[in-house]
XYZ file of C-alpha atoms in Angstrom:
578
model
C 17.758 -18.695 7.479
C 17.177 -17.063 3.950
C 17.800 -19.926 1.117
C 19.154 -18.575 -1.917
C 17.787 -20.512 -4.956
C 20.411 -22.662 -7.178
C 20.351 -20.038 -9.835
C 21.859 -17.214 -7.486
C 24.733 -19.508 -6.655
C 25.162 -20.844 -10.545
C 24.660 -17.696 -12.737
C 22.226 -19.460 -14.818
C 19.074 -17.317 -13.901
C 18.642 -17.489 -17.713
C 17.290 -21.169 -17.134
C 14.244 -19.690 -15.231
C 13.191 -17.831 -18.408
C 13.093 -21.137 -20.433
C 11.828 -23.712 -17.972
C 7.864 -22.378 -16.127
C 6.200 -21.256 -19.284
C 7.049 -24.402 -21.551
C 6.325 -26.508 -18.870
C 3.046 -25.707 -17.925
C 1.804 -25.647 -21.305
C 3.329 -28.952 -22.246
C 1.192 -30.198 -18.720
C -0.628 -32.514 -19.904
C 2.407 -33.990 -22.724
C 3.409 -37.551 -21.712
C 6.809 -37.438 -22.754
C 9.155 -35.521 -20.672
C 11.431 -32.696 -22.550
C 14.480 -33.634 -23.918
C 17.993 -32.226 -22.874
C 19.194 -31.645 -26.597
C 16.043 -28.994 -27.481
C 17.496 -25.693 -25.900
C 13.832 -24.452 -25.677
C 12.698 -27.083 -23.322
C 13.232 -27.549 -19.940
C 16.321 -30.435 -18.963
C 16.424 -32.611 -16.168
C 19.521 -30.040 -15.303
C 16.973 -27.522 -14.279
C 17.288 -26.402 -10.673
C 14.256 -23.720 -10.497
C 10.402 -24.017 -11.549
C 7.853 -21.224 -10.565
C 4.446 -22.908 -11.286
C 2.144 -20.501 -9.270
C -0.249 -18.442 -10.497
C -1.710 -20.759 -13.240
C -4.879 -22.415 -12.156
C -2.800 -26.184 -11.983
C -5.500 -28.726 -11.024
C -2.360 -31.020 -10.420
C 1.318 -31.122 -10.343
C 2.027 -31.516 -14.240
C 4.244 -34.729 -14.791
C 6.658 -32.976 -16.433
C 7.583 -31.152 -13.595
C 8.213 -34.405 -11.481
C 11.024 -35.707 -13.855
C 13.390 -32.856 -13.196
C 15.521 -34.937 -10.845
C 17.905 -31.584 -10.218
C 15.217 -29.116 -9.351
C 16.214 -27.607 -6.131
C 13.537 -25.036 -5.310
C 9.626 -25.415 -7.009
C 7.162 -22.811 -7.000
C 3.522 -23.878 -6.878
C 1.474 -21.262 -5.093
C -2.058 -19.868 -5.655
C -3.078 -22.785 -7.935
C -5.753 -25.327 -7.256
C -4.109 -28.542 -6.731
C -5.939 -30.317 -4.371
C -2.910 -33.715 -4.020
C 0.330 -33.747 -3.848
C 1.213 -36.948 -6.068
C 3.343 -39.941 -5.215
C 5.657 -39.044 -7.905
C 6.846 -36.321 -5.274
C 9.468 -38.621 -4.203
C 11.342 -38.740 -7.156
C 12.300 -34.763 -6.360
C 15.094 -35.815 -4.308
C 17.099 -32.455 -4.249
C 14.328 -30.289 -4.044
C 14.939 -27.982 -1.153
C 12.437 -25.153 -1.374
C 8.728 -26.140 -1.820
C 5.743 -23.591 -1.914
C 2.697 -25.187 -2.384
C 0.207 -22.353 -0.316
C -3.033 -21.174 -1.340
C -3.998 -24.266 -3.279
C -6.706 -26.851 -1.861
C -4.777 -29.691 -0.401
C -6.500 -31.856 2.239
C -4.103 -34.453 2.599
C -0.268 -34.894 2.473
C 0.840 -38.469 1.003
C 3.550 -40.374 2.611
C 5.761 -39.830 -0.108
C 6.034 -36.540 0.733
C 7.994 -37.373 3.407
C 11.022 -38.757 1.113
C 12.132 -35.515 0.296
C 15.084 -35.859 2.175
C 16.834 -32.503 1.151
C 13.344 -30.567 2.367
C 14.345 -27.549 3.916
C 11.544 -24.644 3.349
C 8.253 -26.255 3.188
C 5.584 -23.469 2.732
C 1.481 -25.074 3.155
C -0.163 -22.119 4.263
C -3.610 -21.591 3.210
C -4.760 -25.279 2.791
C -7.625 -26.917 4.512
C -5.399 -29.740 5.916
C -6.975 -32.304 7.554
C -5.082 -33.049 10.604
C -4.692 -36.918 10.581
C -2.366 -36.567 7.453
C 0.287 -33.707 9.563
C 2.558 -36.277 11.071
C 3.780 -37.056 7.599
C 5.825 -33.715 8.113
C 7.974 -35.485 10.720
C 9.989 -36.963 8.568
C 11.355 -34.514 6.927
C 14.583 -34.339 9.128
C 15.884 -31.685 7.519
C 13.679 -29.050 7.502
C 14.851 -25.428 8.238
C 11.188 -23.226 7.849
C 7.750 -24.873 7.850
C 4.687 -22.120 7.457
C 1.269 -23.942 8.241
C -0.669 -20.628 8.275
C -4.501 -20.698 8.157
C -4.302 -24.569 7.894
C -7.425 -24.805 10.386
C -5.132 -26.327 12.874
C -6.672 -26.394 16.537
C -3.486 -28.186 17.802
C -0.046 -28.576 16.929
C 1.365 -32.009 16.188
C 3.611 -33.457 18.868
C 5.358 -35.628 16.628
C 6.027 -32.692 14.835
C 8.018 -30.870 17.795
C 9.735 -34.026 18.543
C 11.311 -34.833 15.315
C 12.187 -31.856 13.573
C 15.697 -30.947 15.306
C 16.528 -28.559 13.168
C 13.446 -26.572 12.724
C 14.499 -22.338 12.331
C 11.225 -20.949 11.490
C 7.888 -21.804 12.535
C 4.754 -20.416 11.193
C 1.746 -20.716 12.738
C -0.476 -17.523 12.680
C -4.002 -17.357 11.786
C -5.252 -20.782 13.422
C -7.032 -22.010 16.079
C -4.175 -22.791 18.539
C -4.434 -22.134 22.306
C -1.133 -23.714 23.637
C 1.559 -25.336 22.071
C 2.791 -29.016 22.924
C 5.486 -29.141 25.399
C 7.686 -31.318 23.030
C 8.113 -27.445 21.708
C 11.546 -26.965 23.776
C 13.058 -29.590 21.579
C 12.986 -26.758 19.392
C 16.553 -25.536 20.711
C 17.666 -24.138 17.016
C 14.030 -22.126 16.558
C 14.639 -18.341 15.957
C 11.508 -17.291 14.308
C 8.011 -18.359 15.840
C 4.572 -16.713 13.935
C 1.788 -17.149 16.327
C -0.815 -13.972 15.362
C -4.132 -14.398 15.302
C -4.813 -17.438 17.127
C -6.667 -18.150 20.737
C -3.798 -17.803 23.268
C -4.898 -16.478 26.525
C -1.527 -17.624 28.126
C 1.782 -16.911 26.961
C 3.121 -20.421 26.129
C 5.880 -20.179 28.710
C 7.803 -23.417 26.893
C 9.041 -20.526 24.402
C 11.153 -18.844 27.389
C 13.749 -21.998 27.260
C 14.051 -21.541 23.319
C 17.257 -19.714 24.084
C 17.964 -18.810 20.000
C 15.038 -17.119 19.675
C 14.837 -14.064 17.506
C 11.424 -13.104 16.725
C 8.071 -14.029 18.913
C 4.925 -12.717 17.406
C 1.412 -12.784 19.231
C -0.058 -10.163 17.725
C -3.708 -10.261 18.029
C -4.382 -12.839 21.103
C -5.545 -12.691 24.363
C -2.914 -12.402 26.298
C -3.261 -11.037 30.059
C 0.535 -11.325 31.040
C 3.902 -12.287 29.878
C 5.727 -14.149 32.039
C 9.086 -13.200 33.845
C 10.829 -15.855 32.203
C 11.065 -14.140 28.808
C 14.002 -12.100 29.843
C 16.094 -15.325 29.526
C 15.629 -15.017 25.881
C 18.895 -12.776 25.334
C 18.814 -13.251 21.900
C 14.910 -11.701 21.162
C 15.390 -8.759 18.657
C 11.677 -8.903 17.928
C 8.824 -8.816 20.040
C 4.765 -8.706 18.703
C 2.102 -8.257 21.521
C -0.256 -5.683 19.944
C -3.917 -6.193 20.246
C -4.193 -8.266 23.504
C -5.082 -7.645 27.042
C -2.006 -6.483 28.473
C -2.278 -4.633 31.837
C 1.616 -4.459 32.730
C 4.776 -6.377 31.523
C 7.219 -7.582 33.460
C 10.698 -5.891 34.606
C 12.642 -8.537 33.466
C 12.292 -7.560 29.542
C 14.498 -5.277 29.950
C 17.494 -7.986 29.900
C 16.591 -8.901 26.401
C 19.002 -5.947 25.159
C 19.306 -7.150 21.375
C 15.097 -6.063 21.439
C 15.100 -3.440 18.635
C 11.192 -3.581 17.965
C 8.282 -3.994 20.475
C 4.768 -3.504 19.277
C 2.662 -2.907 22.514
C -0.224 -1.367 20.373
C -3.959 -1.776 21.653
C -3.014 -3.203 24.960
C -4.344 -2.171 28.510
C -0.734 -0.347 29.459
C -0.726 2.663 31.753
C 3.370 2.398 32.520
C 6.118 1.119 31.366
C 8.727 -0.678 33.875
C 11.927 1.653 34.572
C 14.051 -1.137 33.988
C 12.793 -0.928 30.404
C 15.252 2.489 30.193
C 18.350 -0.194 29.734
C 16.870 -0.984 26.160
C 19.037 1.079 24.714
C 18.956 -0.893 21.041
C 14.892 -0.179 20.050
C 14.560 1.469 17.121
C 10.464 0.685 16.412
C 8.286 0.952 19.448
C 4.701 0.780 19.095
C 1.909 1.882 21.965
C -0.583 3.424 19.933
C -4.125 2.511 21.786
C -2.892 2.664 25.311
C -4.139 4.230 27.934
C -0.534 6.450 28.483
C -2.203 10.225 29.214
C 1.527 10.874 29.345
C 4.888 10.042 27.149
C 6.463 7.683 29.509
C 10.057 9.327 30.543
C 11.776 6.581 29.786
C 11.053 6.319 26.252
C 13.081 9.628 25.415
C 15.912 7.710 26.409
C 15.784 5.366 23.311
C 17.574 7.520 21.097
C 18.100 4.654 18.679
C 14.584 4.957 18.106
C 13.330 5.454 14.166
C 9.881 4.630 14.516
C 7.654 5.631 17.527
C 3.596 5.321 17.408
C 1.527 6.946 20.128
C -1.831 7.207 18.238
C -5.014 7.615 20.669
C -2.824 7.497 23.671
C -4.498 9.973 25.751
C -1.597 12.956 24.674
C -2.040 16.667 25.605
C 1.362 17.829 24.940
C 5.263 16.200 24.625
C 7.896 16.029 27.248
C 10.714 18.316 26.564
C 13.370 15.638 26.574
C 11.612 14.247 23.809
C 13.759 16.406 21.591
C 16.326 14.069 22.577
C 15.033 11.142 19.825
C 17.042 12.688 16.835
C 16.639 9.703 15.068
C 13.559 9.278 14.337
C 11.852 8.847 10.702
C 8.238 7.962 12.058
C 6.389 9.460 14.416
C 2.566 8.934 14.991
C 0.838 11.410 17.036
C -2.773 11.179 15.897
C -6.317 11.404 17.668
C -4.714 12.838 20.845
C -5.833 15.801 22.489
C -2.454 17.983 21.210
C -3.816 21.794 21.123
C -0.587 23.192 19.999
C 1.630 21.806 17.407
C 5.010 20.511 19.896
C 7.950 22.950 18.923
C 10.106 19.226 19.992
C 9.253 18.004 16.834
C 11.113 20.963 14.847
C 14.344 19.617 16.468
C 13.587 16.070 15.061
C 15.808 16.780 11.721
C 15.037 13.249 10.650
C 11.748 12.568 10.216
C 10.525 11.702 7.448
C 6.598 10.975 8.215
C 4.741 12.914 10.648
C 0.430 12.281 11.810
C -1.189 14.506 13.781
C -4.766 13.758 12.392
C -7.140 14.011 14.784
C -5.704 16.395 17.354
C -6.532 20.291 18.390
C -3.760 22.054 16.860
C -4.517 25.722 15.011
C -1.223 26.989 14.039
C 2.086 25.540 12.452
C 5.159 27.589 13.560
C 7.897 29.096 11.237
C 10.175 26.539 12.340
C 8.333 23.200 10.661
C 10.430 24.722 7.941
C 13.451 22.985 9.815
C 12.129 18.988 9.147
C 13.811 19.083 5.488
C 13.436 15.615 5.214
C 9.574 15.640 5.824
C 8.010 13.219 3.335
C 4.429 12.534 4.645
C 2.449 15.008 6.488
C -1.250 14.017 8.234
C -3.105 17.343 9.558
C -6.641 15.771 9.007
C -9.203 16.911 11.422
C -7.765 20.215 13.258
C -8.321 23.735 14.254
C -6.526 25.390 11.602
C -8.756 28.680 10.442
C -7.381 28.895 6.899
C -4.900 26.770 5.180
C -1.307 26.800 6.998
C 1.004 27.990 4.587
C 3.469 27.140 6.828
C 3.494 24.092 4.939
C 4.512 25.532 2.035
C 8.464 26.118 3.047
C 8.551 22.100 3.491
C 9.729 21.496 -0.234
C 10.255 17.650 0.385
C 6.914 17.006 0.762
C 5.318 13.762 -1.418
C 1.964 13.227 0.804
C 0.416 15.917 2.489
C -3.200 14.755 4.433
C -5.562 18.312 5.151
C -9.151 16.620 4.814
C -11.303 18.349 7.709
C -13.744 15.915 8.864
C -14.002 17.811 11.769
C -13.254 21.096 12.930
C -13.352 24.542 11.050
C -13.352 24.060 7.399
C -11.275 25.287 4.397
C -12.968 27.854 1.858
C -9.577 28.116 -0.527
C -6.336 26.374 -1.379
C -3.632 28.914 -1.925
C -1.983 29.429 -5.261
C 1.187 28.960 -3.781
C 0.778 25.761 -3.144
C 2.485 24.901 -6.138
C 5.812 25.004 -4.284
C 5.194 22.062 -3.524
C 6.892 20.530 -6.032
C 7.685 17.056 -4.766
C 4.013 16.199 -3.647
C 2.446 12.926 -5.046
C -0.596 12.719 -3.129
C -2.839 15.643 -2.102
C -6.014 14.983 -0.204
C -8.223 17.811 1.000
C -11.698 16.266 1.278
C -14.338 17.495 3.629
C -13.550 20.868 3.338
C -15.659 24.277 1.887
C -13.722 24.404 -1.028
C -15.803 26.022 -4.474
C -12.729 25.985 -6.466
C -9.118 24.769 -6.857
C -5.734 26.592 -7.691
C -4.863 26.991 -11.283
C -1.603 26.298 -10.234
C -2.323 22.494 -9.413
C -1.409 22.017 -12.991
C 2.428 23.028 -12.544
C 2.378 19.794 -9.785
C 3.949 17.719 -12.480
C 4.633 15.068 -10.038
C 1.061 14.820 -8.833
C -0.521 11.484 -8.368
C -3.453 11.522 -6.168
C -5.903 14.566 -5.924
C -8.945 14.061 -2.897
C -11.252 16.750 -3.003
C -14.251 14.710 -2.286
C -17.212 16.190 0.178
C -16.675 19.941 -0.830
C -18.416 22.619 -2.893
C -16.286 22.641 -5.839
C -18.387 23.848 -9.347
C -15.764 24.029 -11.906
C -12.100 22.027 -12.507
C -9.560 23.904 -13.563
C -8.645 23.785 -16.960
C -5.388 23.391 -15.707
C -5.407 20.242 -14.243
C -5.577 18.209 -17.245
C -1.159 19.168 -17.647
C -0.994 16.209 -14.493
C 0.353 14.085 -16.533
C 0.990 11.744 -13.781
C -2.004 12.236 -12.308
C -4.003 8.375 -11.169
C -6.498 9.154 -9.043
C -9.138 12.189 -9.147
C -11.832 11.900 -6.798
C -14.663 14.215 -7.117
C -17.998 12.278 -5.085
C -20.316 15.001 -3.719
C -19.221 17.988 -5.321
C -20.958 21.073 -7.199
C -19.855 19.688 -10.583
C -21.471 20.127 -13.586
C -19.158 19.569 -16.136
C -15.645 18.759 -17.193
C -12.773 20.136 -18.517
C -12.172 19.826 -22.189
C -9.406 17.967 -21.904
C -9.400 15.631 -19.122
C -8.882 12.814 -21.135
C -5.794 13.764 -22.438
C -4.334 12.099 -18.886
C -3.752 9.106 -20.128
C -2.345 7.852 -16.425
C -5.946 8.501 -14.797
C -7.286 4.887 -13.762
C -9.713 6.280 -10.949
C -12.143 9.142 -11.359
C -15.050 9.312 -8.971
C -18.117 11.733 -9.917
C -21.016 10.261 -8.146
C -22.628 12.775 -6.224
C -22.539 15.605 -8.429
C -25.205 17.517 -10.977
C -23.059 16.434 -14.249
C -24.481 17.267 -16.939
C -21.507 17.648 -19.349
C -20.845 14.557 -19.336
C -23.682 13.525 -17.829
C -24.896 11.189 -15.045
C -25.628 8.637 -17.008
C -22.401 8.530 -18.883
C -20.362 8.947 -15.991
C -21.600 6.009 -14.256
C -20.176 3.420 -17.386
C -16.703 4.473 -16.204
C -13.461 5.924 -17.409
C -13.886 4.541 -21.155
C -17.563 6.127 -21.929
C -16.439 9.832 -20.073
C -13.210 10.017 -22.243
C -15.341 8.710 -25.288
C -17.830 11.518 -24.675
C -15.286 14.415 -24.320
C -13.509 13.547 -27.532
C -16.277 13.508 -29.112
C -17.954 17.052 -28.025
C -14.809 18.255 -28.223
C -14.200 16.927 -32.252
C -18.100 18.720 -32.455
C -16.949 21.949 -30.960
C -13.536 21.938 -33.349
C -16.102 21.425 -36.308
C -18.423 24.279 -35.440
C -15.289 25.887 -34.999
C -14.514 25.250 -38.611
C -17.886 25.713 -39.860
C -17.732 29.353 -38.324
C -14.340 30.582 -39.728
C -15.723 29.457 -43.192
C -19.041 31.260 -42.957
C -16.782 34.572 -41.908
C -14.254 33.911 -44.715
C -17.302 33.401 -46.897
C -19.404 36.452 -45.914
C -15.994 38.634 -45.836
C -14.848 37.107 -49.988
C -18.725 38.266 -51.108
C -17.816 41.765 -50.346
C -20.820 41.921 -46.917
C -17.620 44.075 -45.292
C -15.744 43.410 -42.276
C -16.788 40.161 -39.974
C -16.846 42.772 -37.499
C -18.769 45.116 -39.092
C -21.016 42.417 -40.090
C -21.649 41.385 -36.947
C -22.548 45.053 -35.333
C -24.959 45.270 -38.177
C -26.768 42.045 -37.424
C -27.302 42.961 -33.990
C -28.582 46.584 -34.710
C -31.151 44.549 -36.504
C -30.050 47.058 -39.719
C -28.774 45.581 -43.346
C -24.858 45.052 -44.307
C -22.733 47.550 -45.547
C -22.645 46.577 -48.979
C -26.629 46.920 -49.071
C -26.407 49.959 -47.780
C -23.618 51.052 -51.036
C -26.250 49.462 -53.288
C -29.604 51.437 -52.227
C -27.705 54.696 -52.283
C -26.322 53.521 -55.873
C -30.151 53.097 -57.045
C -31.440 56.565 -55.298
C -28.357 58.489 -57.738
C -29.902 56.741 -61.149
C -32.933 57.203 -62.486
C -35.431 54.033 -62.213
C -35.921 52.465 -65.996
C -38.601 54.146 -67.729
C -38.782 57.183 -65.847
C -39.059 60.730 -67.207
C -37.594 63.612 -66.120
């Protein structure tokens, strides 16, 4: 159950903007505020966010608002929860993970409207747990990465009214059986612990919603789960899964199943009566083929069949119009699935890693195509296939394997939409000029080619973050380049610079745009200093900058010496006789 804070209910979020900041820096005050100075906090206050703000302890101040309802200490370092916890008798949300508690004080279990308790990220010492059965009211309790090697039974015996448990990232391999008094549990977090056993006391926890075991070591799931008619999510990637059991397929509300990185070679027919999935993963299975049933699932939105052993797609998989998501990378796909063309949908599509050479016309057909992953191919030049797919934002053409790119086609710039390019690994010596008309372009890759130059160009991506360059031909930069005042990551390392060079480049952003603006404020000045000799030369009557300068390569004198010595051969020299 989601708990909306007081201030969503009262239409005072205005007292949030007035309370956290004056509190914290009046910590250490020893009177508490008063309720007639508007700029202090009031003992009417019903929300405090204290995280964030390297607290050593719960300030005081804090513990004399009688009204709060929902307090905010994460990511601090308070390492006890004070007995002056108690007075907080209304508080009902309480964050207090990533801080350094060790031990909860009795008076922690007064807090008799308690019903989101959040601990996570604590290194609790066991002994001081129970105190959390007292608090009769709690709704969610998250004891994430709290070291915990076994649950408290007292815990599962007193709280009846318990919604969410969290749980993940511990040391837990079985839960207490006092766990079926759980009856009102929807939500259990398990990931990343030592189960080797699916803790069959979950299959009587008839309200349950979501069961996650992600990263485990499970060998088999027991029959019993299909009495959980309620389950709408179920998380079983990354354990030892050979099979799973018919009987899933009566939990119909299911509408996401991660089976990724088990030991699968089937599915179960029965599993065709799902007919409510819309997110299935299986990536890292050993499949060889799309199971039939799957193209049945036509509620399906998100599918993921990475490194499942793929050669090609069943033609019924056409049938999966709704899909957004589809991941079809490091399979053995040789031909790029003319299925997929019918998928109007999608919206992100990966075949990295595959054998594919050729897109065909009708990829122009996936209008809604976002993200695109062709990394690692056969293509033998650049598809411009691509180039018709207009809604594109991310578009992934890196070859780190396969034939390699020599050019990127000017015409990429109808790709208007794209935010993210990446073509690294590729033969590339230069880039389009047109890159620079990709005003919405936010991420260039072109590291691991042959590029020698930058077009001048690119310094009009004005939205332009990240340019990375590593292991390139480069020797200088444009002009210019620091004119993008959005570029936070520029990589260079690798390269012959010399303009800036190496040693500049390696102080970062700061010392590379300090250098061009200065060479370029030299250049402007020899710039200057030019025009003005021309002007000069042209005012003293030398002729012509032009002509000027054809003399001065010819090696002869200027035009106007040349008037002058034919002057002096007309007139007789001074004190000459005829």
């Amino acid at each position: 159950m989601v708990l909306l804070p007081r201030y969503f209910r009262f239409g005072i979020m205005e007292l949030y903007k007035l309370v956290t900041k004056e509190v914290l820096k009046q910590e250490h005050l020893p009177k508490v505020f008063q309720r007639n100075d508007p700029q202090r906090v009031t003992d009417r206050t019903f929300f405090m966010d204290g995280s964030n703000q390297s607290l050593k302890t719960i300030p005081p101040d804090i513990l004399a608002l009688k009204e709060l309802e929902e307090l905010h200490l994460e990511n601090n370092q308070i390492e006890e929860i004070p007995q002056g916890i108690q007075h907080l008798k209304n508080v009902r949300v309480l964050y207090l993970h990533k801080n350094n508690l060790q031990s909860l004080c009795p008076q922690l279990g007064e807090l008799s409207s308690l019903e989101s308790l959040d601990l996570s990220c604590n290194p609790l010492f066991y002994c001081s747990l129970p105190v959390l059965s007292c608090l009769r009211t709690l709704r969610e309790l998250r004891l994430y990465r709290t070291g915990l090697r076994e649950v408290p039974t007292v815990i599962c015996k007193s709280l009846h009214h318990l919604e969410l448990f969290g749980l993940s990232e511990n040391h837990l391999d079985s839960l207490p059986k006092e766990i079926v008094n759980q009856t009102k549990l929807r939500e259990i977090y398990l990931k990343k612990n030592q189960f080797s056993v699916f803790p069959s006391d979950l299959c009587v926890l008839l309200n349950l919603e979501v069961i996650d075991l992600d990263h485990n070591k499970l060998k088999a799931i027991p029959e019993e789960i299909g009495q959980l008619r309620k389950l709408q999510k179920l998380y079983v990637a990354f354990n030892n899964l050979p099979l799973l059991p018919e009987s899933l397929s009566q939990c119909s509300k299911l509408s996401v199943l991660d089976l990724t990185q088990n030991l699968l070679r089937s599915l179960p027919a029965t599993m065709e009566q799902l007919s409510e999935l819309t997110e299935v993963g299986l990536s890292d299975n050993r499949l060889d083929k799309v199971p039939r049933l799957l193209c049945r699932w036509v509620s399906l939105q998100l599918l993921y069949l990475r490194n499942t052993g793929l050669r090609a797609l069943r033609r019924s998989f056409k049938r999966l119009v709704n899909l957004r998501f589809l991941d079809l990378s490091q399979n053995h796909i040789d031909h790029f699935p003319l299925q997929i063309c019918t998928l109007k949908n999608l919206e992100m599509l990966a075949l990295d890693d595959n054998k594919v050479g050729q897109l065909p016309p009708t990829v122009s057909s996936l209008t809604k195509l976002k993200t695109l992953g062709l990394t690692g191919n056969d293509f033998l030049s650049f598809p411009e296939e691509i180039f018709s797919l207009v809604s594109l934002e991310k578009l992934y053409i890196g070859q780190d394997q396969g034939f390699k790119f020599s050019c990127v086609p000017e015409k990429i710039k109808k790709l208007q939409n794209l935010k993210e390019l990446y073509i690294e690994n590729n033969l590339l010596e230069s880039l389009p000029s047109s890159l620079g008309l990709m005003s919405n372009l936010e991420v260039l890759d072109c590291r691991h080619n042959l590029l020698k130059q930058l077009p001048d160009a690119i310094c009009h991506l004005q939205d332009l973050r990240e340019l990375l360059l590593e292991d390139n031909l480069l020797s200088r930069l444009p002009d210019s380049l620091d004119h993008l005042v959005k570029l936070k990551v520029l990589t260079l390392m690798n390269n012959p610079m010399k303009d800036p060079p190496m040693e500049v480049c390696v102080k970062g952003n700061e010392a590379i745009w300090k250098y061009l603006k200065e060479n370029r404020i030299r250049k402007i000045m020899a710039t200057k200093i030019q025009a003005w000799w021309r002007g000069t030369m042209v005012r003293k009557g030398f002729g012509s900058f032009e002509e000027l300068l054809k003399a001065r390569k010819k090696g002869k004198t200027s035009p106007k010496d040349k008037k002058g010595k034919k002057a002096a051969k007309g007139k007789p020299a001074k004190g000459n006789k005829k």
